[in-house]
Amino acid sequence: MRQSFRIASFVLVSLLAFSFNSLKAQLKIGGNPYSISPASILELESDRQGLLLPRLTDFSKIDPLNPPTGMVVYITGTNPGIYVKTTTGWEKLAGSGEATANWGIAGNTTVDAANHFIGSVNAADLVFKTSNVERMRISAAGVLKLNYANVADNTTDDDVLIIKGDGTIERRTLDEAAFGQTVKTLNGLKGAVTIATEANTTNSGLTVDAAGTTVTLKAGILNSANATATYGFLSKADYDALMALGSGFDFTAVAAAVDDNGGKITYNTTTKKYDVQLYTATETHPGMVSTGAQTFGGDKTFKGAANFDGITSFSTDVNLDGKTFIGNIAPNEHPEDTATYDVLIRSQVDNSIAIKTLPASAFKSAISKINGLEGPEVAFKVDTASALGVSASGNDITLQVPSASATEKGLVTVGAQTFAGEKTFQDRTAITSSLVIGGPATAASASLTVQGSIALPIRNVTGSYTVAAGDYTVVLTIDANATITLPSAVTNKNRVIIVKKVWNTASTTNDTNVVTLSATAGNIDGNASISFASVSAWMIQSDGANWFVINK
């Protein structure tokens, strides 16, 4: 009996301790338990269920209990809705219909001009204010009063209010002259008068014609049709022609020939002169010789010597009957510092000359023997042997390379081998069968067999961190929220990562410092990220597409 009592007591104490620790932590009810807001003590998550508040018919039973500020209930009786206890009493949360029934400072979207208005239904004035000062008042009798003081004098324009027949008030700006002396007629015309100008050859001198609503100022143009006029205007074309005659000629840049005239004369509207432009000779048109590239037609004969300073190309055969000199190198000069030589070779078939480039070594001594073998044909071969060496036989030179072993350097074969010395593999290494560490190959019992201890990397961080390629365990000692970014699950198939948050003795916010695990590619147990605030360790593994929590 005493033994049973002691067991029951132990279970009761354990449950109380567990309940106490659970009360200190956060609580989440519903889906996605790995993601909880650090600001909430209780979080609910569901896509088909909701939170059901206590339903009261009135406040008669709850008020005697002195409910604290912040309590929320739902009233099902008179004026039903959600109510929140405030310092002044129970306040109902307004619905969207109640909120839109008032005038909004950003305007309303359901205004009915036939029923809605701004104003009063009793005999009271409607007052408008800005900066807490009255600016406009509409009295109960409908009189509009503007409280607009300090109206400045204006000697040019005046703003006046005009009331139209339908009651619309409009502002108009009138010139100050409207209230003084004004021009009433112009050349006998009244109303809207237009002033126009007219210049043609039928007008003689300057005249004024007023007809209808237009006053026209007429002027004559001097030409052959108006030869009797003693003064008047010149047309632009006549003026340009007159100026061009006295401006002289300009010789401009040569141009490509378009005919056999050798050049052309044109009028330049910019310089107001005539431009003389000569053509350059081509293979089809005569002209001048320029300093640029040209092609001439017809046979040309040059008496005396002809010097060509630049590169000269001949598209047909060239017959050289005299001596031919190439460059300034004398026939017996052989510069030894030249890497290559250009050699002229004459064909014995058609006596044509071609240039060939040969290395300088072609004119010097070459290799005559290799390992005692003479050419012209020598071949290199590779063969296996017990030791590294070189042998020569016939026309073959054989490089003898042994297979690598525990005592000899050499080739890596496809058979079983034993290597000695430390080896480092810079990049990835794939083992398709099995690997034994700390024992013979015959001890293999799995893809990886370790007969001894194993050391895995561990990294300590104090803030947000992106898991590197060589990380296995990441330990966080933080004093604020931190994010651990996991690598791509696609390129890290089967990889295991452990993330552990430890207690920071220097921090006072261990319970609220949130660690967020975020995936670069793929998700974590179906989520883009998961978060936790407790001191705990999480083991995560990739299946080649997403990350999964294996243990926590």
Coordinates of C-alpha atoms in Angstrom, one line a residue:
M1 CA 0.0 0.0 0.0
R2 CA 2.8 2.4 0.9
Q3 CA 4.7 1.5 -2.3
S4 CA 1.5 2.3 -4.4
F5 CA 1.2 5.6 -2.6
R6 CA 4.8 6.6 -3.3
I7 CA 4.4 5.7 -7.0
A8 CA 1.2 7.8 -7.2
S9 CA 2.9 10.7 -5.4
F10 CA 5.8 10.6 -7.8
V11 CA 3.5 10.6 -10.9
L12 CA 1.5 13.6 -9.4
V13 CA 4.6 15.6 -8.8
S14 CA 5.9 14.8 -12.3
L15 CA 2.6 16.0 -13.9
L16 CA 2.6 19.2 -11.8
A17 CA 6.2 19.9 -12.9
F18 CA 5.3 19.2 -16.5
S19 CA 2.2 21.4 -16.3
F20 CA 4.3 24.2 -14.7
N21 CA 6.9 24.1 -17.5
S22 CA 4.2 24.0 -20.1
L23 CA 2.5 27.1 -18.7
K24 CA 5.8 28.9 -19.0
A25 CA 6.1 28.1 -22.7
Q26 CA 4.1 29.2 -25.7
L27 CA 1.0 27.2 -26.8
K28 CA -0.2 26.7 -30.4
I29 CA -3.4 24.8 -31.3
G30 CA -4.1 23.7 -34.9
G31 CA -2.0 23.2 -37.9
N32 CA 1.7 24.0 -38.6
P33 CA 2.9 23.5 -35.0
Y34 CA 6.5 24.3 -35.9
S35 CA 5.7 27.9 -36.8
I36 CA 4.5 30.1 -33.9
S37 CA 4.7 33.8 -33.5
P38 CA 7.2 34.9 -30.7
A39 CA 4.8 37.6 -29.6
S40 CA 1.9 35.2 -28.8
I41 CA 1.4 33.2 -25.7
L42 CA -1.5 31.3 -27.4
E43 CA -1.8 30.9 -31.2
L44 CA -4.6 29.2 -33.2
E45 CA -4.3 28.1 -36.8
S46 CA -6.8 26.4 -39.0
D47 CA -8.3 26.7 -42.5
R48 CA -11.7 25.4 -41.6
Q49 CA -12.3 26.1 -37.9
G50 CA -12.6 29.3 -35.8
L51 CA -12.5 30.7 -32.3
L52 CA -15.9 30.5 -30.5
L53 CA -16.2 33.2 -27.9
P54 CA -18.4 32.9 -24.8
R55 CA -22.1 33.8 -25.7
L56 CA -24.0 35.9 -23.1
T57 CA -27.6 37.1 -23.4
D58 CA -26.6 40.3 -21.4
F59 CA -24.1 41.6 -18.8
S60 CA -26.2 40.9 -15.7
K61 CA -24.3 37.8 -14.7
I62 CA -20.7 38.8 -15.6
D63 CA -20.7 42.4 -14.2
P64 CA -20.9 41.2 -10.5
L65 CA -17.6 39.3 -11.1
N66 CA -15.8 42.6 -11.9
P67 CA -14.4 41.5 -15.3
P68 CA -10.9 43.0 -16.0
T69 CA -10.2 45.4 -18.9
G70 CA -9.6 43.6 -22.1
M71 CA -12.1 40.8 -21.7
V72 CA -14.0 39.9 -24.9
V73 CA -17.6 38.3 -25.0
Y74 CA -20.3 37.9 -27.6
I75 CA -23.8 39.3 -26.7
T76 CA -26.8 37.4 -28.2
G77 CA -29.5 39.5 -26.8
T78 CA -30.4 43.2 -27.5
N79 CA -27.9 44.8 -29.9
P80 CA -25.9 41.7 -30.5
G81 CA -22.2 41.7 -31.3
I82 CA -18.7 41.4 -30.0
Y83 CA -18.0 43.6 -26.9
V84 CA -14.7 44.5 -25.3
K85 CA -14.4 45.6 -21.6
T86 CA -12.7 49.0 -21.3
T87 CA -12.0 51.3 -18.4
T88 CA -15.3 53.0 -19.1
G89 CA -17.5 49.9 -19.6
W90 CA -18.4 47.5 -22.4
E91 CA -17.7 48.8 -25.9
K92 CA -19.2 47.2 -29.0
L93 CA -17.0 46.5 -32.0
A94 CA -18.6 48.4 -34.9
G95 CA -19.5 46.4 -38.0
S96 CA -18.7 47.5 -41.6
G97 CA -22.3 48.7 -42.0
E98 CA -22.2 50.9 -38.9
A99 CA -18.8 52.3 -40.0
T100 CA -19.9 53.3 -43.5
A101 CA -23.0 55.0 -42.2
N102 CA -20.9 58.0 -41.0
W103 CA -19.2 60.6 -43.1
G104 CA -15.5 59.5 -43.7
I105 CA -12.6 61.9 -43.9
A106 CA -11.5 60.0 -47.1
G107 CA -14.9 60.2 -48.7
N108 CA -17.8 57.7 -48.9
T109 CA -18.7 55.3 -51.7
T110 CA -22.4 54.8 -51.0
V111 CA -23.7 58.4 -51.0
D112 CA -27.3 58.8 -52.2
A113 CA -27.8 62.5 -53.2
A114 CA -31.6 62.2 -52.7
N115 CA -31.3 61.2 -49.0
H116 CA -27.8 62.0 -47.7
F117 CA -26.6 65.5 -46.9
I118 CA -24.2 67.5 -44.7
G119 CA -26.0 69.9 -42.4
S120 CA -28.7 70.2 -39.8
V121 CA -32.4 69.3 -39.6
N122 CA -33.1 72.0 -37.0
A123 CA -32.9 75.8 -37.2
A124 CA -29.1 76.0 -36.7
D125 CA -26.4 77.6 -38.8
L126 CA -23.9 75.4 -40.7
V127 CA -20.3 76.5 -39.9
F128 CA -17.1 75.7 -41.8
K129 CA -13.7 76.2 -40.1
T130 CA -10.0 75.8 -40.9
S131 CA -7.3 76.1 -38.2
N132 CA -10.2 76.4 -35.7
V133 CA -11.2 79.7 -37.3
E134 CA -14.6 80.2 -38.9
R135 CA -14.2 80.7 -42.7
M136 CA -17.8 80.3 -44.0
R137 CA -21.3 80.2 -42.6
I138 CA -24.7 79.2 -44.0
S139 CA -27.4 80.6 -41.8
A140 CA -30.7 78.8 -41.1
A141 CA -32.4 81.2 -43.5
G142 CA -29.9 80.2 -46.3
V143 CA -27.7 83.3 -46.3
L144 CA -24.1 82.6 -47.3
K145 CA -21.4 84.5 -45.4
L146 CA -17.7 84.4 -46.2
N147 CA -15.3 85.4 -43.4
Y148 CA -12.5 86.6 -45.8
A149 CA -10.7 89.6 -44.4
N150 CA -7.8 91.7 -45.7
V151 CA -8.9 91.7 -49.3
A152 CA -5.9 93.2 -51.2
D153 CA -6.4 96.0 -53.8
N154 CA -5.7 94.9 -57.4
T155 CA -5.1 97.5 -60.1
T156 CA -5.2 95.1 -63.0
D157 CA -7.8 92.3 -62.5
D158 CA -10.8 91.9 -60.2
D159 CA -12.5 88.6 -59.3
V160 CA -16.3 88.8 -59.3
L161 CA -19.0 86.2 -58.4
I162 CA -21.7 85.7 -60.9
I163 CA -25.0 84.0 -60.0
K164 CA -26.5 82.1 -63.0
G165 CA -30.1 81.6 -63.5
D166 CA -30.0 78.0 -62.1
G167 CA -28.3 79.3 -58.8
T168 CA -24.8 78.2 -59.8
I169 CA -22.1 80.6 -58.5
E170 CA -19.1 81.1 -60.8
R171 CA -16.0 83.2 -60.5
R172 CA -15.0 85.5 -63.3
T173 CA -11.9 87.7 -63.7
L174 CA -12.5 91.2 -65.1
D175 CA -9.8 93.7 -66.2
E176 CA -9.8 96.9 -64.1
A177 CA -10.4 98.8 -67.3
A178 CA -13.9 97.3 -67.4
F179 CA -14.8 99.8 -64.6
G180 CA -13.3 102.9 -66.4
Q181 CA -12.7 104.3 -69.9
T182 CA -12.6 101.7 -72.7
V183 CA -12.3 101.6 -76.5
K184 CA -15.8 101.3 -77.9
T185 CA -15.1 101.2 -81.7
L186 CA -12.1 100.5 -84.0
N187 CA -12.2 102.1 -87.4
G188 CA -15.9 102.2 -87.0
L189 CA -16.3 98.5 -86.0
K190 CA -17.8 97.3 -82.8
G191 CA -17.9 94.0 -80.9
A192 CA -15.2 91.3 -81.4
V193 CA -12.8 92.9 -83.9
T194 CA -9.9 91.0 -85.6
I195 CA -6.8 92.9 -86.8
A196 CA -5.2 91.2 -89.9
T197 CA -2.4 92.0 -92.4
E198 CA -2.2 91.5 -96.1
A199 CA 0.8 91.8 -98.5
N200 CA 0.5 91.1 -102.3
T201 CA 1.3 92.7 -105.6
T202 CA -2.1 94.2 -106.1
N203 CA -1.7 96.6 -103.2
S204 CA -0.2 100.0 -103.8
G205 CA 1.5 101.5 -100.7
L206 CA 0.1 101.0 -97.2
T207 CA -3.7 101.2 -96.7
V208 CA -6.2 100.3 -94.0
D209 CA -9.5 98.5 -94.8
A210 CA -12.3 97.9 -92.3
A211 CA -15.1 95.6 -93.2
G212 CA -17.4 93.3 -91.2
T213 CA -15.4 92.4 -88.0
T214 CA -11.9 92.7 -89.5
V215 CA -9.5 95.6 -89.8
T216 CA -6.9 94.8 -92.5
L217 CA -3.5 96.5 -92.8
K218 CA -2.5 96.1 -96.5
A219 CA 1.0 96.5 -98.0
G220 CA 2.4 96.1 -101.6
I221 CA 5.1 93.7 -102.9
L222 CA 7.7 95.1 -105.4
N223 CA 7.9 92.9 -108.6
S224 CA 7.2 93.1 -112.3
A225 CA 3.4 93.0 -111.7
N226 CA 3.6 96.1 -109.5
A227 CA 6.3 98.1 -111.4
T228 CA 4.7 101.5 -110.8
A229 CA 5.0 101.3 -107.0
T230 CA 7.6 103.6 -105.5
Y231 CA 8.0 101.5 -102.3
G232 CA 6.9 98.2 -100.8
F233 CA 8.1 94.8 -99.6
L234 CA 10.5 92.3 -101.2
S235 CA 9.7 88.6 -101.3
K236 CA 12.1 86.2 -99.6
A237 CA 13.1 84.6 -102.8
D238 CA 13.9 88.0 -104.5
Y239 CA 15.8 89.1 -101.4
D240 CA 17.9 85.8 -101.4
A241 CA 18.7 86.1 -105.1
L242 CA 19.8 89.8 -104.7
M243 CA 22.1 88.9 -101.8
A244 CA 23.6 85.9 -103.6
L245 CA 24.7 88.0 -106.6
G246 CA 26.9 90.2 -104.5
S247 CA 28.3 87.5 -102.2
G248 CA 30.9 85.8 -104.6
F249 CA 31.8 82.1 -105.0
D250 CA 33.2 79.5 -102.6
F251 CA 35.3 76.4 -103.6
T252 CA 34.0 73.5 -101.5
A253 CA 35.3 70.0 -101.0
V254 CA 35.5 67.7 -104.0
A255 CA 32.7 65.3 -104.6
A256 CA 32.2 61.9 -106.4
A257 CA 31.6 62.4 -110.1
V258 CA 28.0 61.9 -111.3
D259 CA 28.5 63.1 -114.9
D260 CA 31.3 64.1 -117.4
N261 CA 31.1 67.8 -116.7
G262 CA 34.0 67.8 -114.2
G263 CA 32.1 69.7 -111.4
K264 CA 29.0 71.7 -110.5
I265 CA 27.9 75.1 -109.2
T266 CA 25.1 75.3 -106.5
Y267 CA 23.6 78.0 -104.3
N268 CA 24.3 77.6 -100.6
T269 CA 21.4 78.9 -98.5
T270 CA 23.5 78.9 -95.4
T271 CA 26.5 81.0 -96.7
K272 CA 24.3 82.9 -99.2
K273 CA 27.0 82.2 -101.9
Y274 CA 27.4 80.0 -104.9
D275 CA 29.5 76.9 -104.2
V276 CA 31.9 75.6 -106.9
Q277 CA 32.5 71.8 -106.4
L278 CA 34.9 69.8 -108.5
Y279 CA 34.5 66.0 -109.2
T280 CA 37.2 63.4 -108.5
A281 CA 38.2 61.2 -111.4
T282 CA 36.8 57.6 -111.5
E283 CA 37.1 54.7 -113.9
T284 CA 34.0 56.0 -115.7
H285 CA 34.1 59.8 -115.3
P286 CA 36.9 62.4 -115.8
G287 CA 37.9 64.7 -112.9
M288 CA 40.7 65.8 -110.7
V289 CA 43.2 63.7 -108.8
S290 CA 42.6 63.8 -105.1
T291 CA 44.7 62.6 -102.1
G292 CA 42.2 59.8 -101.3
A293 CA 41.7 56.4 -102.8
Q294 CA 40.7 56.5 -106.5
T295 CA 40.2 54.1 -109.4
F296 CA 41.1 55.4 -112.9
G297 CA 39.9 54.1 -116.2
G298 CA 41.9 53.9 -119.4
D299 CA 45.6 53.2 -120.0
K300 CA 47.9 55.6 -118.3
T301 CA 51.6 56.1 -119.1
F302 CA 54.0 57.6 -116.6
K303 CA 57.3 58.9 -118.1
G304 CA 60.2 58.5 -115.8
A305 CA 60.3 56.8 -112.4
A306 CA 57.2 56.0 -110.3
N307 CA 57.6 55.7 -106.5
F308 CA 55.0 53.8 -104.4
D309 CA 55.3 54.7 -100.7
G310 CA 52.3 52.7 -99.4
I311 CA 51.0 49.2 -100.0
T312 CA 50.4 48.7 -103.7
S313 CA 48.0 46.0 -105.0
F314 CA 47.9 44.6 -108.6
S315 CA 44.7 42.7 -109.4
T316 CA 46.3 41.2 -112.6
D317 CA 49.7 39.9 -113.5
V318 CA 52.7 42.1 -113.2
N319 CA 55.7 41.7 -115.6
L320 CA 59.0 43.0 -114.2
D321 CA 61.6 43.1 -116.9
G322 CA 64.3 44.8 -114.9
K323 CA 65.9 44.2 -111.5
T324 CA 63.5 43.8 -108.5
F325 CA 64.4 45.0 -105.0
I326 CA 62.4 44.0 -101.9
G327 CA 63.0 46.2 -98.8
N328 CA 66.4 47.6 -97.9
I329 CA 68.1 44.4 -96.9
A330 CA 71.3 43.7 -98.9
P331 CA 71.5 40.2 -100.5
N332 CA 74.2 38.9 -98.1
E333 CA 72.7 40.0 -94.8
H334 CA 71.3 37.3 -92.4
P335 CA 70.2 38.8 -89.0
E336 CA 70.6 36.1 -86.4
D337 CA 68.1 37.6 -83.9
T338 CA 65.1 37.0 -86.3
A339 CA 62.7 34.4 -85.0
T340 CA 61.3 33.6 -88.5
Y341 CA 62.3 34.2 -92.1
D342 CA 60.2 35.1 -95.1
V343 CA 61.6 33.1 -98.0
L344 CA 60.8 33.7 -101.7
I345 CA 60.2 30.5 -103.6
R346 CA 60.0 30.4 -107.4
S347 CA 57.8 27.8 -109.0
Q348 CA 59.6 25.6 -111.6
V349 CA 56.2 25.2 -113.4
D350 CA 55.1 28.7 -114.2
N351 CA 58.0 30.8 -112.6
S352 CA 55.5 32.4 -110.2
I353 CA 57.0 33.7 -106.9
A354 CA 55.5 32.9 -103.5
I355 CA 56.5 33.8 -99.9
K356 CA 56.9 31.1 -97.3
T357 CA 57.7 31.7 -93.6
L358 CA 60.2 29.4 -91.9
P359 CA 61.5 29.4 -88.3
A360 CA 65.1 30.3 -87.6
S361 CA 65.7 26.8 -86.4
A362 CA 65.2 25.5 -90.0
F363 CA 68.6 27.1 -90.9
K364 CA 70.4 25.8 -87.8
S365 CA 71.3 22.4 -86.4
A366 CA 68.4 20.1 -85.4
I367 CA 68.1 16.9 -83.2
S368 CA 69.9 14.1 -84.9
K369 CA 69.5 11.3 -82.3
I370 CA 67.1 10.4 -79.4
N371 CA 68.5 7.8 -77.0
G372 CA 70.8 6.6 -79.7
L373 CA 68.1 6.2 -82.3
E374 CA 68.4 8.0 -85.7
G375 CA 65.5 9.2 -87.8
P376 CA 63.8 10.1 -89.9
E377 CA 61.0 8.4 -88.0
V378 CA 61.1 7.8 -84.2
A379 CA 58.1 6.8 -82.0
F380 CA 57.4 7.1 -78.3
K381 CA 55.6 4.2 -76.5
V382 CA 54.4 3.5 -72.9
D383 CA 54.6 0.1 -71.1
T384 CA 54.4 -1.2 -67.6
A385 CA 57.4 -2.4 -65.6
S386 CA 58.5 -3.0 -62.0
A387 CA 60.4 0.3 -61.9
L388 CA 60.3 3.7 -63.7
G389 CA 62.7 3.8 -66.7
V390 CA 63.3 4.4 -70.5
S391 CA 64.4 1.8 -73.1
A392 CA 65.2 2.2 -76.8
S393 CA 64.9 -0.5 -79.5
G394 CA 64.6 -0.2 -83.3
N395 CA 62.8 3.0 -83.9
D396 CA 60.8 2.9 -80.6
I397 CA 61.5 4.7 -77.4
T398 CA 59.5 3.1 -74.5
L399 CA 58.6 4.9 -71.2
Q400 CA 58.3 2.2 -68.6
V401 CA 55.9 3.1 -65.7
P402 CA 55.2 0.7 -62.8
S403 CA 51.8 0.3 -61.0
A404 CA 51.5 2.3 -57.7
S405 CA 51.9 0.3 -54.5
A406 CA 52.7 0.8 -50.8
T407 CA 56.4 1.1 -51.7
E408 CA 56.5 2.3 -55.3
K409 CA 55.0 5.4 -57.0
G410 CA 53.3 4.7 -60.3
L411 CA 50.0 4.3 -62.2
V412 CA 46.5 3.8 -60.7
T413 CA 45.1 0.6 -62.2
V414 CA 41.6 -0.9 -62.3
G415 CA 42.7 -3.7 -60.0
A416 CA 43.1 -3.9 -56.2
Q417 CA 46.0 -1.7 -55.0
T418 CA 47.4 -0.4 -51.7
F419 CA 48.7 3.2 -51.6
A420 CA 51.1 4.7 -49.1
G421 CA 51.4 8.3 -47.9
E422 CA 48.8 11.0 -47.2
K423 CA 46.4 11.8 -50.1
T424 CA 44.2 14.9 -50.5
F425 CA 41.2 15.0 -52.9
Q426 CA 40.5 18.6 -53.8
D427 CA 36.9 18.0 -55.1
R428 CA 34.1 15.5 -54.7
T429 CA 34.9 11.8 -54.4
A430 CA 32.4 9.1 -55.3
I431 CA 32.6 5.5 -53.9
T432 CA 30.1 3.3 -55.7
S433 CA 30.6 0.2 -53.5
S434 CA 31.6 0.5 -49.9
L435 CA 34.2 2.4 -47.7
V436 CA 35.9 1.0 -44.6
I437 CA 37.6 3.4 -42.2
G438 CA 39.9 2.0 -39.5
G439 CA 39.9 -1.6 -40.8
P440 CA 40.5 -3.8 -43.8
A441 CA 38.3 -3.8 -46.9
T442 CA 36.9 -7.2 -45.9
A443 CA 35.3 -5.7 -42.8
A444 CA 32.7 -3.8 -45.0
S445 CA 29.2 -4.3 -43.7
A446 CA 27.5 -1.2 -45.2
S447 CA 28.2 1.6 -47.6
L448 CA 30.3 3.2 -44.9
T449 CA 31.9 1.1 -42.1
V450 CA 33.8 2.9 -39.4
Q451 CA 35.9 0.8 -37.0
G452 CA 36.8 3.6 -34.5
S453 CA 35.7 7.0 -33.5
I454 CA 34.1 9.6 -35.9
A455 CA 34.5 13.4 -35.8
L456 CA 31.9 15.7 -37.3
P457 CA 32.3 19.5 -37.7
I458 CA 30.5 21.9 -35.3
R459 CA 30.3 25.6 -35.7
N460 CA 29.4 28.2 -33.0
V461 CA 27.5 31.4 -34.2
T462 CA 26.1 34.4 -32.3
G463 CA 23.6 35.6 -34.9
S464 CA 22.0 34.9 -38.3
Y465 CA 24.1 32.5 -40.4
T466 CA 24.0 30.7 -43.8
V467 CA 24.9 27.0 -43.5
A468 CA 28.1 26.4 -45.4
A469 CA 29.1 23.3 -47.4
G470 CA 31.3 21.9 -44.6
D471 CA 28.9 22.4 -41.7
Y472 CA 27.2 19.6 -39.8
T473 CA 26.1 21.0 -36.4
V474 CA 25.4 24.8 -35.9
V475 CA 25.2 26.0 -32.3
L476 CA 23.6 29.4 -31.6
T477 CA 24.3 31.6 -28.6
I478 CA 22.1 34.6 -29.4
D479 CA 20.8 37.7 -27.6
A480 CA 18.3 38.6 -30.4
N481 CA 16.2 36.9 -33.1
A482 CA 18.3 35.0 -35.7
T483 CA 17.8 33.3 -39.0
I484 CA 19.6 30.1 -40.1
T485 CA 19.5 29.8 -43.9
L486 CA 19.7 26.2 -45.1
P487 CA 21.3 25.4 -48.5
S488 CA 19.3 24.1 -51.4
A489 CA 17.5 20.8 -50.7
V490 CA 17.8 19.9 -54.4
T491 CA 21.7 20.0 -54.5
N492 CA 22.1 18.5 -51.0
K493 CA 20.2 15.3 -51.2
N494 CA 20.4 13.0 -48.1
R495 CA 22.4 15.7 -46.2
V496 CA 21.8 16.0 -42.4
I497 CA 22.1 19.3 -40.6
I498 CA 21.7 19.8 -36.8
V499 CA 20.8 23.3 -35.5
K500 CA 20.9 23.8 -31.7
K501 CA 20.0 26.9 -29.6
V502 CA 21.8 27.0 -26.3
W503 CA 21.1 29.1 -23.2
N504 CA 22.9 32.5 -23.3
T505 CA 23.8 33.3 -19.7
A506 CA 24.4 36.9 -20.7
S507 CA 21.0 37.4 -22.2
T508 CA 17.7 38.2 -20.4
T509 CA 15.5 37.3 -23.4
N510 CA 16.3 33.7 -24.0
D511 CA 12.6 32.7 -24.0
T512 CA 11.7 35.3 -26.6
N513 CA 14.8 35.1 -28.9
V514 CA 13.3 33.4 -32.0
V515 CA 15.4 31.1 -34.3
T516 CA 14.0 30.9 -37.8
L517 CA 15.0 28.1 -40.2
S518 CA 14.7 29.2 -43.8
A519 CA 15.3 27.1 -46.9
T520 CA 17.1 28.5 -50.0
A521 CA 15.3 26.0 -52.3
G522 CA 12.5 23.6 -51.3
N523 CA 10.5 23.8 -48.1
I524 CA 10.7 22.5 -44.5
D525 CA 8.0 20.1 -43.6
G526 CA 5.8 21.8 -46.1
N527 CA 6.6 25.4 -44.9
A528 CA 8.8 28.0 -46.3
S529 CA 10.4 28.4 -42.8
I530 CA 9.9 27.2 -39.3
S531 CA 10.6 29.1 -36.0
F532 CA 11.2 28.2 -32.4
A533 CA 12.1 30.1 -29.3
S534 CA 12.9 27.3 -26.8
V535 CA 16.4 26.0 -26.0
S536 CA 16.4 22.9 -28.2
A537 CA 18.1 21.0 -31.0
W538 CA 16.6 20.3 -34.5
M539 CA 17.9 17.6 -36.9
I540 CA 16.9 18.2 -40.5
Q541 CA 17.5 16.0 -43.6
S542 CA 17.0 16.6 -47.4
D543 CA 15.3 14.1 -49.7
G544 CA 16.6 15.9 -52.8
A545 CA 13.6 18.2 -53.1
N546 CA 12.6 19.4 -49.6
W547 CA 13.9 19.5 -46.0
F548 CA 12.2 17.4 -43.3
V549 CA 12.5 17.6 -39.5
I550 CA 13.8 14.2 -38.3
N551 CA 14.2 14.9 -34.6
K552 CA 13.8 17.8 -32.2

